[in-house]
Coordinates of C-alpha atoms in Angstrom, one line a residue:
Chain A
M162 CA 147.9 -96.5 -40.5
A163 CA 147.0 -96.7 -44.3
M164 CA 144.0 -94.2 -45.1
S165 CA 142.4 -93.7 -48.5
S166 CA 145.6 -93.2 -50.1
P167 CA 148.6 -94.8 -51.0
L168 CA 151.4 -93.2 -49.9
W169 CA 152.2 -95.8 -47.1
V170 CA 152.1 -98.7 -49.4
A171 CA 152.3 -97.6 -53.0
P172 CA 155.1 -96.1 -55.1
T173 CA 155.5 -92.5 -54.1
F174 CA 154.8 -91.1 -57.9
L175 CA 151.8 -89.6 -56.4
S176 CA 153.6 -87.0 -54.3
R177 CA 155.0 -85.7 -57.7
P178 CA 152.9 -83.2 -59.2
S179 CA 150.9 -84.4 -62.1
S180 CA 151.1 -82.6 -65.3
N181 CA 147.3 -83.4 -66.0
I182 CA 146.1 -81.4 -63.2
S183 CA 146.6 -77.8 -63.0
R184 CA 147.0 -75.9 -59.6
S185 CA 144.1 -73.7 -60.3
I186 CA 141.4 -76.1 -60.6
T187 CA 138.0 -74.6 -60.7
Y188 CA 135.8 -77.1 -58.7
K189 CA 132.4 -78.0 -59.4
R190 CA 130.6 -78.7 -56.0
C191 CA 130.2 -82.4 -55.5
R192 CA 126.9 -82.0 -53.6
S193 CA 124.9 -81.5 -56.4
S194 CA 126.1 -84.5 -58.5
A195 CA 125.8 -86.5 -55.3
S196 CA 122.1 -85.3 -55.0
N197 CA 121.4 -86.9 -58.3
F198 CA 122.2 -90.3 -56.8
F199 CA 120.9 -90.2 -53.5
S200 CA 117.5 -89.4 -52.1
Q201 CA 117.3 -87.7 -48.7
S202 CA 116.9 -91.1 -46.8
D203 CA 119.6 -92.6 -49.1
M204 CA 122.0 -90.0 -47.4
E205 CA 122.3 -92.0 -44.2
Q206 CA 123.5 -95.4 -45.1
P207 CA 125.2 -98.4 -43.4
L208 CA 128.5 -99.1 -45.3
M209 CA 126.9 -101.9 -47.3
K210 CA 124.2 -99.7 -48.5
G211 CA 126.4 -96.7 -49.5
Q212 CA 126.0 -96.8 -53.1
K213 CA 128.9 -95.3 -54.6
L214 CA 131.3 -97.2 -52.2
M215 CA 129.9 -100.6 -52.7
E216 CA 129.7 -100.2 -56.6
F217 CA 133.6 -99.9 -56.4
P218 CA 133.4 -98.9 -60.2
H219 CA 136.7 -99.2 -61.3
L220 CA 137.8 -102.5 -59.9
T221 CA 138.3 -105.8 -61.4
A222 CA 135.8 -108.4 -60.6
A223 CA 137.9 -110.3 -58.3
H224 CA 138.8 -107.1 -56.4
K225 CA 135.4 -105.8 -56.0
D226 CA 134.1 -109.0 -54.8
L227 CA 136.7 -109.0 -52.3
M228 CA 136.0 -105.6 -51.1
V229 CA 132.1 -106.2 -50.9
S230 CA 132.6 -109.5 -48.9
L231 CA 135.3 -108.2 -46.6
I232 CA 133.2 -105.0 -45.7
S233 CA 129.9 -107.0 -45.5
A234 CA 131.5 -109.7 -43.3
L235 CA 132.9 -106.9 -40.9
E236 CA 129.7 -104.8 -40.8
T237 CA 127.7 -107.8 -40.1
R238 CA 129.8 -108.9 -37.3
L239 CA 129.9 -105.5 -36.0
D240 CA 126.8 -104.1 -36.7
S241 CA 125.4 -104.0 -33.0
H242 CA 128.7 -102.0 -32.0
L243 CA 128.2 -99.5 -34.5
L244 CA 126.0 -96.5 -35.2
A245 CA 123.4 -97.1 -37.8
S246 CA 124.9 -94.6 -40.5
S247 CA 127.8 -93.1 -41.8
V248 CA 129.0 -89.8 -40.6
V249 CA 130.3 -88.6 -44.1
P250 CA 128.5 -86.0 -45.8
P251 CA 127.6 -86.7 -49.5
D252 CA 130.0 -84.5 -51.0
V253 CA 132.7 -86.5 -49.1
E254 CA 131.0 -89.9 -49.6
F255 CA 131.6 -89.3 -53.1
Y256 CA 134.0 -86.6 -54.8
Q257 CA 136.1 -86.1 -57.9
N258 CA 138.4 -83.7 -59.6
D259 CA 137.4 -81.2 -62.2
Q260 CA 137.8 -83.5 -65.3
G261 CA 136.2 -86.6 -63.5
T262 CA 139.4 -88.4 -64.0
S263 CA 140.1 -89.1 -60.2
Q264 CA 137.4 -89.9 -58.0
G265 CA 136.9 -91.1 -54.2
S266 CA 134.3 -92.6 -52.1
L267 CA 134.4 -92.6 -48.3
H268 CA 132.6 -94.1 -45.7
I269 CA 133.0 -94.1 -42.1
R270 CA 130.6 -95.7 -39.3
R271 CA 131.5 -94.7 -35.9
G272 CA 131.3 -96.9 -32.7
L273 CA 128.4 -97.0 -30.3
P274 CA 129.6 -94.9 -26.9
S275 CA 129.5 -98.1 -25.2
S276 CA 131.7 -100.2 -27.6
H277 CA 135.4 -100.2 -28.1
I278 CA 135.2 -99.4 -31.8
D279 CA 136.1 -95.8 -32.6
F280 CA 135.3 -96.1 -36.2
V281 CA 135.2 -98.4 -39.1
L282 CA 136.1 -96.9 -42.5
A283 CA 136.0 -98.2 -46.0
S284 CA 137.0 -96.3 -49.2
W285 CA 138.1 -96.5 -52.6
L286 CA 140.1 -94.1 -54.7
H287 CA 140.4 -93.8 -58.5
L288 CA 143.3 -91.8 -59.5
K289 CA 144.6 -90.8 -62.9
V290 CA 148.4 -91.1 -63.0
P291 CA 150.8 -89.1 -65.3
T292 CA 151.5 -92.2 -67.4
G293 CA 147.8 -92.1 -68.4
S294 CA 147.0 -95.3 -66.7
A295 CA 145.1 -95.3 -63.4
M296 CA 145.5 -96.7 -59.8
N297 CA 142.8 -98.0 -57.6
I298 CA 143.2 -98.0 -53.7
T299 CA 140.8 -99.5 -51.7
N300 CA 140.8 -99.5 -48.0
L301 CA 138.9 -101.1 -44.8
Q302 CA 139.8 -100.6 -41.5
A303 CA 138.6 -100.9 -37.9
Y304 CA 140.2 -98.5 -35.4
L305 CA 139.5 -99.0 -31.6
K306 CA 139.2 -96.8 -28.6
S307 CA 141.7 -96.4 -25.9
S308 CA 139.3 -98.2 -23.7
T309 CA 141.1 -101.5 -25.4
D310 CA 144.5 -102.3 -26.0
V311 CA 143.3 -104.7 -29.1
P312 CA 145.1 -104.1 -32.2
H313 CA 143.7 -102.1 -35.3
F314 CA 142.4 -104.0 -38.2
Q315 CA 143.8 -102.8 -41.3
F316 CA 143.3 -103.8 -45.0
E317 CA 144.6 -102.1 -48.0
L318 CA 144.7 -103.4 -51.6
V319 CA 146.4 -101.1 -54.4
Q320 CA 146.1 -101.9 -58.2
C321 CA 149.0 -100.0 -59.5
S322 CA 148.2 -101.6 -63.1
P323 CA 146.5 -104.6 -64.0
T324 CA 149.3 -106.6 -63.3
Y325 CA 150.8 -105.1 -60.3
F326 CA 149.2 -105.1 -56.8
I327 CA 150.3 -104.0 -53.3
L328 CA 148.5 -105.6 -50.4
F329 CA 148.7 -104.5 -46.7
L330 CA 146.9 -106.5 -44.3
D331 CA 147.5 -106.5 -40.6
I332 CA 146.3 -106.1 -37.0
T333 CA 148.6 -103.3 -35.8
P334 CA 150.0 -103.3 -32.6
R335 CA 148.9 -100.4 -29.7
K336 CA 152.2 -101.2 -27.8
D337 CA 155.9 -101.4 -28.2
L338 CA 156.1 -105.3 -28.5
V339 CA 160.0 -105.4 -27.3
L340 CA 158.8 -103.5 -23.9
Y341 CA 155.5 -105.8 -23.6
P342 CA 156.4 -109.3 -24.7
N343 CA 152.9 -110.4 -23.3
Y344 CA 151.2 -108.3 -25.8
L345 CA 153.5 -109.8 -28.6
K346 CA 152.5 -113.3 -27.0
T347 CA 148.7 -112.7 -26.9
F348 CA 147.9 -111.1 -29.9
Y349 CA 150.6 -112.5 -32.3
E350 CA 152.4 -115.5 -31.2
E351 CA 149.2 -117.2 -30.1
A352 CA 147.3 -116.5 -33.2
Q353 CA 147.8 -118.3 -36.4
L354 CA 148.8 -114.7 -38.2
E355 CA 152.3 -116.1 -39.0
T356 CA 150.8 -119.2 -40.7
L357 CA 148.6 -116.9 -42.9
R358 CA 151.5 -114.8 -43.9
Q359 CA 153.6 -118.0 -44.6
R360 CA 150.6 -119.2 -46.8
L361 CA 150.6 -116.1 -48.9
E362 CA 154.3 -115.9 -49.1
Q363 CA 154.0 -119.4 -51.0
V364 CA 152.6 -117.5 -54.0
P365 CA 155.4 -117.3 -56.4
E366 CA 154.2 -113.9 -57.7
T367 CA 154.5 -112.4 -54.4
K368 CA 157.4 -110.6 -52.6
P369 CA 157.8 -108.8 -49.4
Y370 CA 157.0 -104.9 -50.0
L371 CA 159.1 -102.4 -48.0
S372 CA 157.5 -98.9 -47.5
S373 CA 159.7 -96.0 -48.3
S374 CA 158.4 -94.8 -44.9
L375 CA 160.7 -96.0 -42.2
Y376 CA 158.0 -94.8 -39.6
F377 CA 155.4 -96.9 -41.1
R378 CA 157.5 -100.1 -41.2
G379 CA 157.8 -99.6 -37.6
V380 CA 154.0 -99.4 -37.3
V381 CA 153.4 -103.0 -39.0
S382 CA 153.3 -105.9 -37.0
P383 CA 155.9 -108.8 -36.9
T384 CA 153.4 -111.0 -38.8
G385 CA 151.9 -108.1 -41.0
I386 CA 151.3 -108.9 -44.7
L387 CA 153.0 -106.3 -46.7
V388 CA 153.5 -107.8 -50.2
S389 CA 153.8 -106.8 -54.0
I390 CA 152.0 -109.1 -56.2
K391 CA 153.4 -109.0 -59.8
C392 CA 152.2 -110.8 -62.9
E393 CA 154.6 -110.1 -65.4
E394 CA 154.2 -113.2 -67.6
V395 CA 151.4 -113.4 -70.5
G396 CA 147.9 -113.6 -68.9
G397 CA 149.0 -111.6 -66.1
T398 CA 145.8 -109.8 -65.5
D399 CA 144.0 -113.2 -65.4
R400 CA 146.6 -114.6 -62.9
C401 CA 146.4 -111.5 -60.6
E402 CA 142.5 -112.0 -60.6
E403 CA 143.1 -115.6 -59.4
I404 CA 145.8 -114.6 -56.8
I405 CA 143.3 -112.2 -55.1
R406 CA 140.4 -114.7 -55.4
E407 CA 142.1 -117.7 -54.5
H408 CA 144.7 -116.2 -52.1
V409 CA 144.1 -112.8 -51.0
S410 CA 140.6 -113.0 -50.2
P411 CA 140.5 -116.2 -48.2
I412 CA 143.3 -114.9 -46.2
A413 CA 142.2 -111.5 -45.8
H414 CA 138.8 -112.9 -44.3
D415 CA 141.0 -115.3 -42.1
V416 CA 143.1 -112.4 -40.4
M417 CA 139.7 -110.7 -40.0
V418 CA 138.3 -113.5 -38.2
I419 CA 141.2 -113.7 -35.8
W420 CA 140.7 -109.9 -35.2
L421 CA 137.1 -110.3 -34.6
E422 CA 137.9 -113.1 -32.1
K423 CA 140.4 -110.7 -30.4
Y424 CA 138.3 -107.8 -30.5
F425 CA 135.4 -109.5 -28.9
S426 CA 137.4 -111.3 -26.2
G427 CA 139.4 -108.0 -25.5
A428 CA 139.5 -106.5 -22.0
T429 CA 138.8 -102.9 -20.8
V430 CA 142.0 -101.2 -19.7
G431 CA 142.8 -99.0 -16.7
V432 CA 143.1 -95.2 -16.7
T433 CA 146.6 -95.0 -17.1
E434 CA 147.0 -97.4 -19.9
R435 CA 144.2 -95.4 -21.6
A436 CA 146.4 -92.3 -21.7
E437 CA 149.5 -94.1 -23.0
L438 CA 147.3 -95.9 -25.7
E439 CA 145.8 -92.7 -26.6
K440 CA 149.1 -90.7 -27.1
R441 CA 150.7 -93.6 -29.1
D442 CA 147.3 -93.8 -31.3
L443 CA 147.3 -90.2 -31.9
L444 CA 151.1 -90.2 -33.2
V445 CA 150.4 -92.8 -35.6
K446 CA 147.0 -91.3 -36.9
T447 CA 148.5 -87.7 -37.1
R448 CA 151.7 -89.1 -39.0
A449 CA 149.4 -91.0 -41.6
I450 CA 147.5 -88.0 -42.1
E451 CA 150.7 -85.9 -42.7
M452 CA 152.4 -88.4 -44.8
D453 CA 149.4 -90.3 -46.7
L454 CA 147.0 -87.4 -47.5
S455 CA 148.2 -84.0 -46.7
S456 CA 149.9 -83.6 -50.1
S457 CA 148.3 -86.4 -52.3
L458 CA 144.8 -85.3 -52.0
P459 CA 145.3 -81.6 -53.2
L460 CA 147.4 -82.8 -55.9
Q461 CA 144.7 -85.0 -57.2
F462 CA 141.6 -83.0 -56.2
G463 CA 142.4 -79.6 -56.0
Q464 CA 142.6 -77.7 -52.4
E465 CA 139.0 -77.4 -52.2
V466 CA 137.8 -81.0 -52.3
A467 CA 140.9 -82.1 -50.4
N468 CA 140.3 -79.8 -47.5
R469 CA 136.6 -81.0 -47.2
V470 CA 137.8 -84.6 -47.4
L471 CA 140.7 -84.2 -44.9
S472 CA 138.4 -82.2 -42.4
V473 CA 136.0 -85.2 -42.3
I474 CA 139.0 -87.5 -41.6
K475 CA 140.6 -85.6 -39.2
G476 CA 137.4 -85.0 -37.5
V477 CA 136.7 -88.6 -37.1
L478 CA 140.3 -89.3 -36.3
G479 CA 140.6 -86.6 -33.7
V480 CA 143.6 -85.0 -34.9
Chain B
M26 CA 166.5 -124.8 -38.6
A27 CA 169.5 -122.4 -38.7
V28 CA 166.7 -120.1 -37.4
N29 CA 165.8 -122.1 -34.2
H30 CA 169.6 -122.0 -33.5
L31 CA 169.5 -118.1 -33.9
C32 CA 166.7 -117.7 -31.5
Q33 CA 168.3 -119.9 -28.8
W34 CA 171.4 -118.4 -29.2
Q35 CA 170.1 -115.0 -28.6
Y36 CA 168.8 -116.0 -25.3
L37 CA 171.6 -118.2 -24.6
R38 CA 174.5 -115.7 -24.7
F39 CA 173.5 -113.8 -21.5
Q40 CA 173.5 -116.9 -19.6
L41 CA 177.1 -117.7 -20.8
S42 CA 178.6 -115.1 -18.7
H43 CA 177.9 -117.3 -15.8
P44 CA 180.7 -119.2 -14.4
S45 CA 178.3 -122.2 -14.3
A46 CA 177.6 -122.1 -17.9
P47 CA 175.0 -124.5 -19.7
A48 CA 175.5 -128.1 -20.1
C49 CA 178.3 -127.8 -23.1
R50 CA 181.5 -128.8 -21.4
Y51 CA 185.1 -129.8 -22.3
L52 CA 186.5 -132.7 -23.9
S53 CA 189.6 -134.2 -22.5
P54 CA 192.5 -133.2 -24.9
S55 CA 193.0 -136.9 -26.1
R56 CA 189.9 -136.6 -28.3
S57 CA 191.1 -136.3 -31.8
K58 CA 188.9 -134.1 -34.3
S59 CA 189.8 -132.2 -37.3
S60 CA 190.3 -128.8 -36.5
T61 CA 192.3 -126.0 -38.2
S62 CA 193.3 -124.6 -34.9
S63 CA 196.7 -125.2 -33.5
T64 CA 196.5 -124.1 -30.3
A65 CA 196.0 -126.3 -27.2
K66 CA 192.5 -126.6 -26.0
V67 CA 191.9 -125.6 -22.2
N68 CA 190.7 -128.4 -20.1
C69 CA 188.0 -127.5 -17.5
S70 CA 189.5 -129.9 -15.0
A71 CA 192.8 -128.2 -15.3
A72 CA 193.7 -126.0 -12.4
P73 CA 194.0 -122.4 -13.5
S74 CA 197.8 -122.0 -13.5
S75 CA 197.6 -119.3 -16.0
S76 CA 196.9 -115.7 -14.9
P77 CA 193.9 -114.2 -16.0
M78 CA 195.5 -112.2 -18.5
D79 CA 196.6 -115.7 -20.1
S80 CA 193.2 -117.1 -20.1
H81 CA 192.1 -113.6 -21.8
N82 CA 194.5 -114.1 -24.4
E83 CA 194.2 -117.7 -25.2
G84 CA 190.2 -117.3 -25.3
R85 CA 190.5 -114.2 -27.4
K86 CA 192.9 -115.9 -29.9
K87 CA 190.8 -118.8 -30.3
F88 CA 187.9 -116.4 -30.9
M89 CA 189.6 -114.4 -33.7
E90 CA 190.9 -117.5 -35.3
F91 CA 187.3 -118.1 -36.7
P92 CA 188.3 -121.7 -37.3
Y93 CA 185.1 -123.0 -39.1
A94 CA 184.3 -119.9 -41.2
S95 CA 184.9 -119.6 -44.7
G96 CA 187.9 -117.1 -45.7
P97 CA 185.5 -114.2 -46.5
V98 CA 183.5 -114.6 -43.4
R99 CA 186.8 -114.8 -41.4
Q100 CA 188.2 -111.6 -43.0
L101 CA 184.9 -109.8 -42.6
M102 CA 184.6 -110.8 -38.8
V103 CA 188.4 -109.8 -38.0
D104 CA 188.0 -106.6 -39.5
L105 CA 184.7 -105.7 -37.8
V106 CA 185.7 -106.8 -34.7
S107 CA 189.2 -105.2 -34.9
T108 CA 187.6 -101.8 -36.0
V109 CA 185.2 -101.9 -33.3
E110 CA 187.8 -102.7 -30.5
N111 CA 190.4 -100.6 -31.8
T112 CA 187.9 -97.5 -31.7
L113 CA 186.6 -98.6 -28.5
D114 CA 189.8 -99.9 -26.9
S115 CA 190.2 -97.3 -24.2
Q116 CA 186.8 -97.8 -23.2
L117 CA 186.9 -101.6 -22.7
L118 CA 188.0 -104.1 -19.9
P119 CA 189.5 -107.4 -20.9
C120 CA 187.2 -110.4 -21.1
T121 CA 187.3 -111.9 -17.6
L122 CA 185.0 -114.9 -18.5
P123 CA 186.4 -118.4 -17.1
P124 CA 188.4 -120.2 -19.9
D125 CA 185.8 -122.9 -20.2
V126 CA 183.4 -120.4 -21.0
Q127 CA 185.5 -118.7 -23.7
Y128 CA 185.9 -121.9 -25.5
Y129 CA 183.8 -125.0 -24.9
E130 CA 182.5 -128.1 -26.8
N131 CA 180.1 -130.4 -26.6
Q132 CA 180.5 -134.1 -25.1
N133 CA 181.1 -135.8 -28.4
G134 CA 182.9 -133.1 -30.0
T135 CA 180.6 -132.3 -32.8
A136 CA 179.9 -128.7 -31.7
Q137 CA 182.4 -126.0 -30.6
A138 CA 181.7 -122.4 -29.3
S139 CA 184.0 -119.2 -28.5
L140 CA 182.8 -116.4 -26.5
Q141 CA 184.3 -113.3 -25.6
I142 CA 182.6 -110.5 -23.6
R143 CA 184.2 -107.3 -22.9
S144 CA 182.5 -104.9 -20.5
G145 CA 182.8 -101.1 -20.7
L146 CA 184.5 -98.9 -18.3
K147 CA 181.8 -97.3 -15.9
S148 CA 182.8 -94.1 -17.6
S149 CA 181.9 -95.0 -21.1
L150 CA 178.9 -95.4 -22.9
I151 CA 179.6 -99.1 -23.6
D152 CA 177.9 -101.7 -21.5
F153 CA 179.5 -104.6 -22.9
I154 CA 180.7 -105.9 -26.3
L155 CA 180.0 -109.5 -27.1
G156 CA 181.6 -111.7 -29.9
S157 CA 180.9 -115.2 -30.5
W158 CA 181.1 -118.1 -32.8
V159 CA 179.3 -121.6 -32.9
H160 CA 180.2 -124.6 -35.1
S161 CA 178.0 -127.5 -35.0
E162 CA 178.1 -130.5 -37.2
L163 CA 174.7 -131.5 -38.5
P164 CA 173.2 -135.0 -38.9
T165 CA 172.9 -134.5 -42.7
G166 CA 176.8 -134.0 -42.6
A167 CA 176.7 -130.3 -43.4
A168 CA 177.7 -128.0 -40.5
L169 CA 175.9 -124.8 -38.7
N170 CA 178.3 -121.9 -38.4
I171 CA 176.8 -118.8 -36.5
T172 CA 179.2 -116.0 -35.9
S173 CA 178.1 -112.9 -34.2
L174 CA 179.2 -109.5 -32.7
S175 CA 177.0 -107.2 -30.6
A176 CA 177.5 -104.2 -28.6
Y177 CA 175.3 -103.0 -25.9
L178 CA 175.3 -99.5 -24.7
N179 CA 174.4 -98.6 -21.0
S180 CA 171.8 -96.4 -19.4
S181 CA 173.9 -92.9 -19.8
T182 CA 172.8 -93.1 -23.5
D183 CA 169.9 -94.0 -25.5
A184 CA 171.8 -94.6 -29.0
P185 CA 171.1 -97.8 -30.7
N186 CA 172.6 -101.1 -30.0
L187 CA 174.7 -102.9 -32.7
L188 CA 174.0 -106.5 -33.9
I189 CA 175.8 -108.4 -36.6
E190 CA 175.0 -112.0 -37.0
L191 CA 176.0 -114.6 -39.9
I192 CA 174.4 -118.0 -40.0
Q193 CA 175.6 -120.3 -42.5
S194 CA 174.4 -124.0 -42.8
S195 CA 175.8 -124.9 -46.3
P196 CA 178.6 -123.4 -48.4
S197 CA 176.0 -121.7 -50.9
S198 CA 173.6 -120.1 -48.4
L199 CA 173.8 -117.6 -45.8
V200 CA 171.5 -115.7 -43.3
L201 CA 172.9 -112.3 -42.4
I202 CA 171.4 -109.9 -39.8
L203 CA 173.1 -106.5 -39.5
D204 CA 171.3 -103.9 -37.4
L205 CA 171.5 -100.6 -35.2
S206 CA 168.7 -101.9 -32.9
P207 CA 166.7 -99.0 -31.4
R208 CA 166.4 -98.6 -27.6
K209 CA 163.1 -96.4 -27.9
D210 CA 159.8 -97.1 -29.0
L211 CA 159.9 -95.5 -32.7
V212 CA 156.4 -95.0 -33.1
L213 CA 156.3 -93.1 -29.9
H214 CA 159.7 -91.1 -30.7
P215 CA 159.8 -90.1 -34.3
D216 CA 162.6 -87.8 -33.5
Y217 CA 164.8 -90.7 -32.4
L218 CA 163.9 -92.4 -35.6
Q219 CA 165.0 -89.2 -37.5
T220 CA 168.3 -88.8 -35.6
F221 CA 169.4 -92.4 -36.0
Y222 CA 167.7 -94.0 -39.1
E223 CA 166.8 -91.0 -41.3
S224 CA 169.4 -88.7 -41.1
T225 CA 171.9 -91.6 -41.2
R226 CA 170.5 -93.0 -44.4
L227 CA 171.0 -96.3 -43.1
D228 CA 168.3 -97.7 -45.4
E229 CA 170.5 -96.9 -48.4
Y230 CA 173.0 -99.8 -47.3
R231 CA 170.0 -102.0 -47.0
Q232 CA 169.0 -101.0 -50.5
M233 CA 172.5 -101.9 -51.8
L234 CA 172.3 -105.3 -50.6
E235 CA 168.8 -105.8 -51.9
K236 CA 169.9 -105.1 -55.4
V237 CA 172.2 -108.2 -55.2
P238 CA 170.0 -110.8 -57.3
E239 CA 170.6 -113.7 -54.7
V240 CA 169.7 -111.5 -51.8
R241 CA 166.0 -111.7 -50.4
P242 CA 164.4 -110.7 -47.0
Y243 CA 164.6 -113.1 -44.3
F244 CA 161.9 -113.6 -41.6
S245 CA 163.3 -115.0 -38.4
S246 CA 160.9 -117.5 -36.7
S247 CA 161.3 -115.3 -33.7
L248 CA 158.5 -112.9 -33.8
Y249 CA 160.5 -111.0 -30.9
L250 CA 163.6 -110.9 -33.2
R251 CA 161.6 -109.2 -35.9
C252 CA 160.5 -106.4 -33.3
V253 CA 163.6 -105.8 -31.7
I254 CA 165.4 -104.9 -35.1
S255 CA 164.8 -101.4 -36.6
P256 CA 162.8 -100.6 -39.8
S257 CA 166.2 -100.3 -41.6
A258 CA 167.6 -103.6 -40.4
I259 CA 169.5 -105.7 -43.0
M260 CA 167.9 -109.2 -42.4
V261 CA 168.5 -111.2 -45.5
R262 CA 169.1 -114.7 -46.8
V263 CA 171.8 -115.1 -49.6
D264 CA 171.1 -118.2 -51.6
T265 CA 173.5 -119.0 -54.2
E266 CA 173.6 -121.9 -56.8
T267 CA 175.6 -124.9 -55.4
E268 CA 178.9 -125.1 -56.9
T269 CA 181.1 -128.1 -57.3
G270 CA 184.7 -127.9 -57.1
A271 CA 185.4 -127.2 -53.4
G272 CA 188.1 -124.9 -52.5
E273 CA 187.5 -122.6 -55.3
S274 CA 186.1 -118.9 -54.7
T275 CA 182.6 -119.4 -54.8
R276 CA 179.6 -117.0 -55.8
L277 CA 178.7 -116.7 -51.9
D278 CA 182.3 -115.9 -51.1
Y279 CA 182.1 -113.2 -53.9
I280 CA 179.0 -111.6 -52.5
I281 CA 180.4 -111.7 -49.1
T282 CA 183.7 -109.9 -50.0
N283 CA 182.3 -107.3 -52.3
H284 CA 178.8 -106.7 -51.2
V285 CA 178.3 -107.8 -47.5
H286 CA 181.6 -106.5 -46.0
P287 CA 181.7 -103.1 -47.4
V288 CA 178.0 -102.7 -46.3
A289 CA 179.0 -104.0 -42.8
K290 CA 182.0 -101.8 -42.5
Q291 CA 179.9 -98.8 -43.4
V292 CA 177.2 -99.6 -41.1
I293 CA 179.6 -100.2 -38.2
G294 CA 181.1 -97.0 -38.9
I295 CA 177.7 -95.2 -38.4
W296 CA 177.4 -96.8 -35.2
L297 CA 180.8 -96.1 -34.0
N298 CA 180.3 -92.2 -35.1
Q299 CA 176.9 -92.1 -33.5
C300 CA 177.4 -94.0 -30.2
A301 CA 181.1 -93.9 -29.4
Y302 CA 181.9 -90.4 -30.9
L303 CA 181.2 -88.2 -27.8
E304 CA 183.0 -90.4 -25.5
K305 CA 185.9 -90.9 -28.0
R306 CA 186.2 -87.4 -28.5
D307 CA 186.4 -86.7 -24.7
G308 CA 189.0 -89.7 -24.4
L309 CA 191.1 -88.3 -27.2
I310 CA 191.5 -85.1 -25.6
K311 CA 192.2 -86.4 -22.3
N312 CA 194.8 -89.0 -23.6
K313 CA 196.5 -86.5 -26.0
T314 CA 197.0 -84.2 -23.0
I315 CA 198.7 -86.7 -20.8
E316 CA 200.8 -87.9 -23.8
I317 CA 202.1 -84.6 -25.2
D318 CA 202.6 -82.8 -21.7
L319 CA 204.2 -85.8 -19.8
G320 CA 205.0 -88.7 -21.9
S321 CA 208.0 -87.4 -23.5
S322 CA 209.5 -85.5 -20.4
F323 CA 208.7 -88.0 -17.5
P324 CA 210.9 -90.7 -18.5
R325 CA 213.7 -88.5 -19.0
L326 CA 213.4 -86.8 -15.8
F327 CA 212.3 -89.6 -13.6
G328 CA 213.0 -92.7 -15.3
P329 CA 210.8 -95.1 -17.2
Q330 CA 209.7 -97.0 -14.2
V331 CA 208.4 -93.8 -12.4
A332 CA 207.1 -92.4 -15.3
S333 CA 204.8 -95.3 -16.3
R334 CA 203.7 -95.5 -12.7
V335 CA 202.7 -91.9 -12.5
L336 CA 201.2 -91.9 -16.1
G337 CA 199.3 -95.1 -14.9
E338 CA 197.8 -93.2 -11.9
I339 CA 196.9 -90.2 -13.8
Q340 CA 195.3 -92.3 -16.4
K341 CA 193.1 -93.9 -13.8
V342 CA 192.1 -90.7 -12.5
F343 CA 190.8 -89.5 -16.2
T344 CA 189.0 -92.7 -16.7
A345 CA 187.3 -93.2 -13.6

């Protein structure tokens, strides 16, 4: 599961210590800077209204539009299933490193006790990398409770450079698809997911991307979209914008629509099945935290901020 | 299209071990067709005048000819099949499929297939090994050739199965599937992933092939097959430029000989070591004991007939 960090999908250079960031960062509390932006009532925000999140300050126009529209669409459809406000405290809602060169924003809305939604998470990360350029990672995911076996919704778009992106878009299975061919049939064969994957495949600048994590490869569904988008020609930046606007955005919306359909028609499962789903979900979540965040966050933001952010995430994930 | 054949073949293969095999049956021998094979075709209406051993040999010979494969593909398959069989030989029974299932054709002689299934001994880890090739003339004038080797382990182990499949529908392109397919849910069992995939560094072989410019990932039209294979599976298309001048060694030939063949050999080696290893070690020790202790002295003391009979009986006990 891809969280607010790129290690599932992006090149693993983030796991190498950055020479720009010293280990003994003295961190200034983010709470004080956050309070400049938010009044008391503003601190409880649905994702859409979370200012810092929805500003997406470092993204290209097409990338920002995509995130805003995707999050708005998801929140609108799921609004009645979610608690009104984000569970994230202000100093995790927005955080940055000492120099302010790396920043992050995190918003999480939990599902109502009566709904099958565990939480909806949206985030962005802006990371200064050793070469001097910056990386932007945006995430949107809807994670479900073990009361249903409907797949989780995952979207991650990483800008490694203005002409190189990595996209992960999938509804990830909750069961082993070889052991449960009916599950494969219900959620993947009978949906139009493969058609959507092939549609994106037609775009010449896209290429399948293989994560360096074998475990993650096993988490992705058979129709999961995991591609790199490289526009090396002259005018590559514009071409990337075009691809995001004309191809990635509509396909992401279409996948979301399919997922929403599955979600709303998903049945409640029995007790034995619940236990199995919980076990499997827990393994994936734990692995994601271990691989994705536990090493990269401290490296980029220092131990103090990382701990704060991680404890919120771990709390919501229940790991 | 080649893909659809692949999917059908995956599901058909298990039905084929039945004596009442599917619709494909024999032609009478009077039918002429271009074939590089010089062995007699077995007619389904012929009475089984040959012993089971003969039909096994006949079927096996036909299989190992790979008459429709290109040179490099034939060499690859013969090498891989031989390696697997030589390593596991003492654990495998001969193929007992009826002759008309070991080799069959369709009504108008435009498609031929060969099939070999060898079951493992009960004491072994092998359930069975399956080798096959299918040749089918296409309406376009081209031909489809599917060549495969797979090995299935039984319930006394949870080690991965082996799968190799080459699908070729033109002289310049090829689909290759090469995998150690997991027998457990890898998400639930990260230790299994570690044992068989991470510590064996299988992915490095996939990466080697990935570097060849004409190689790119292949997405099977069967979603199920996409799930069966492991995260480090080699599932690729090799698309080369169409070359004129038939008969000369092509770029595809080069890639198969110099890239595919060595990688496939390595992957098979990993599978044999991980899966056949334990059993093989035991087998080796037992065999050695008989040969050293008795093999040389028995015939001298009792004569060859008695010796081989006794040795044979001991052998049975050891392998029971």
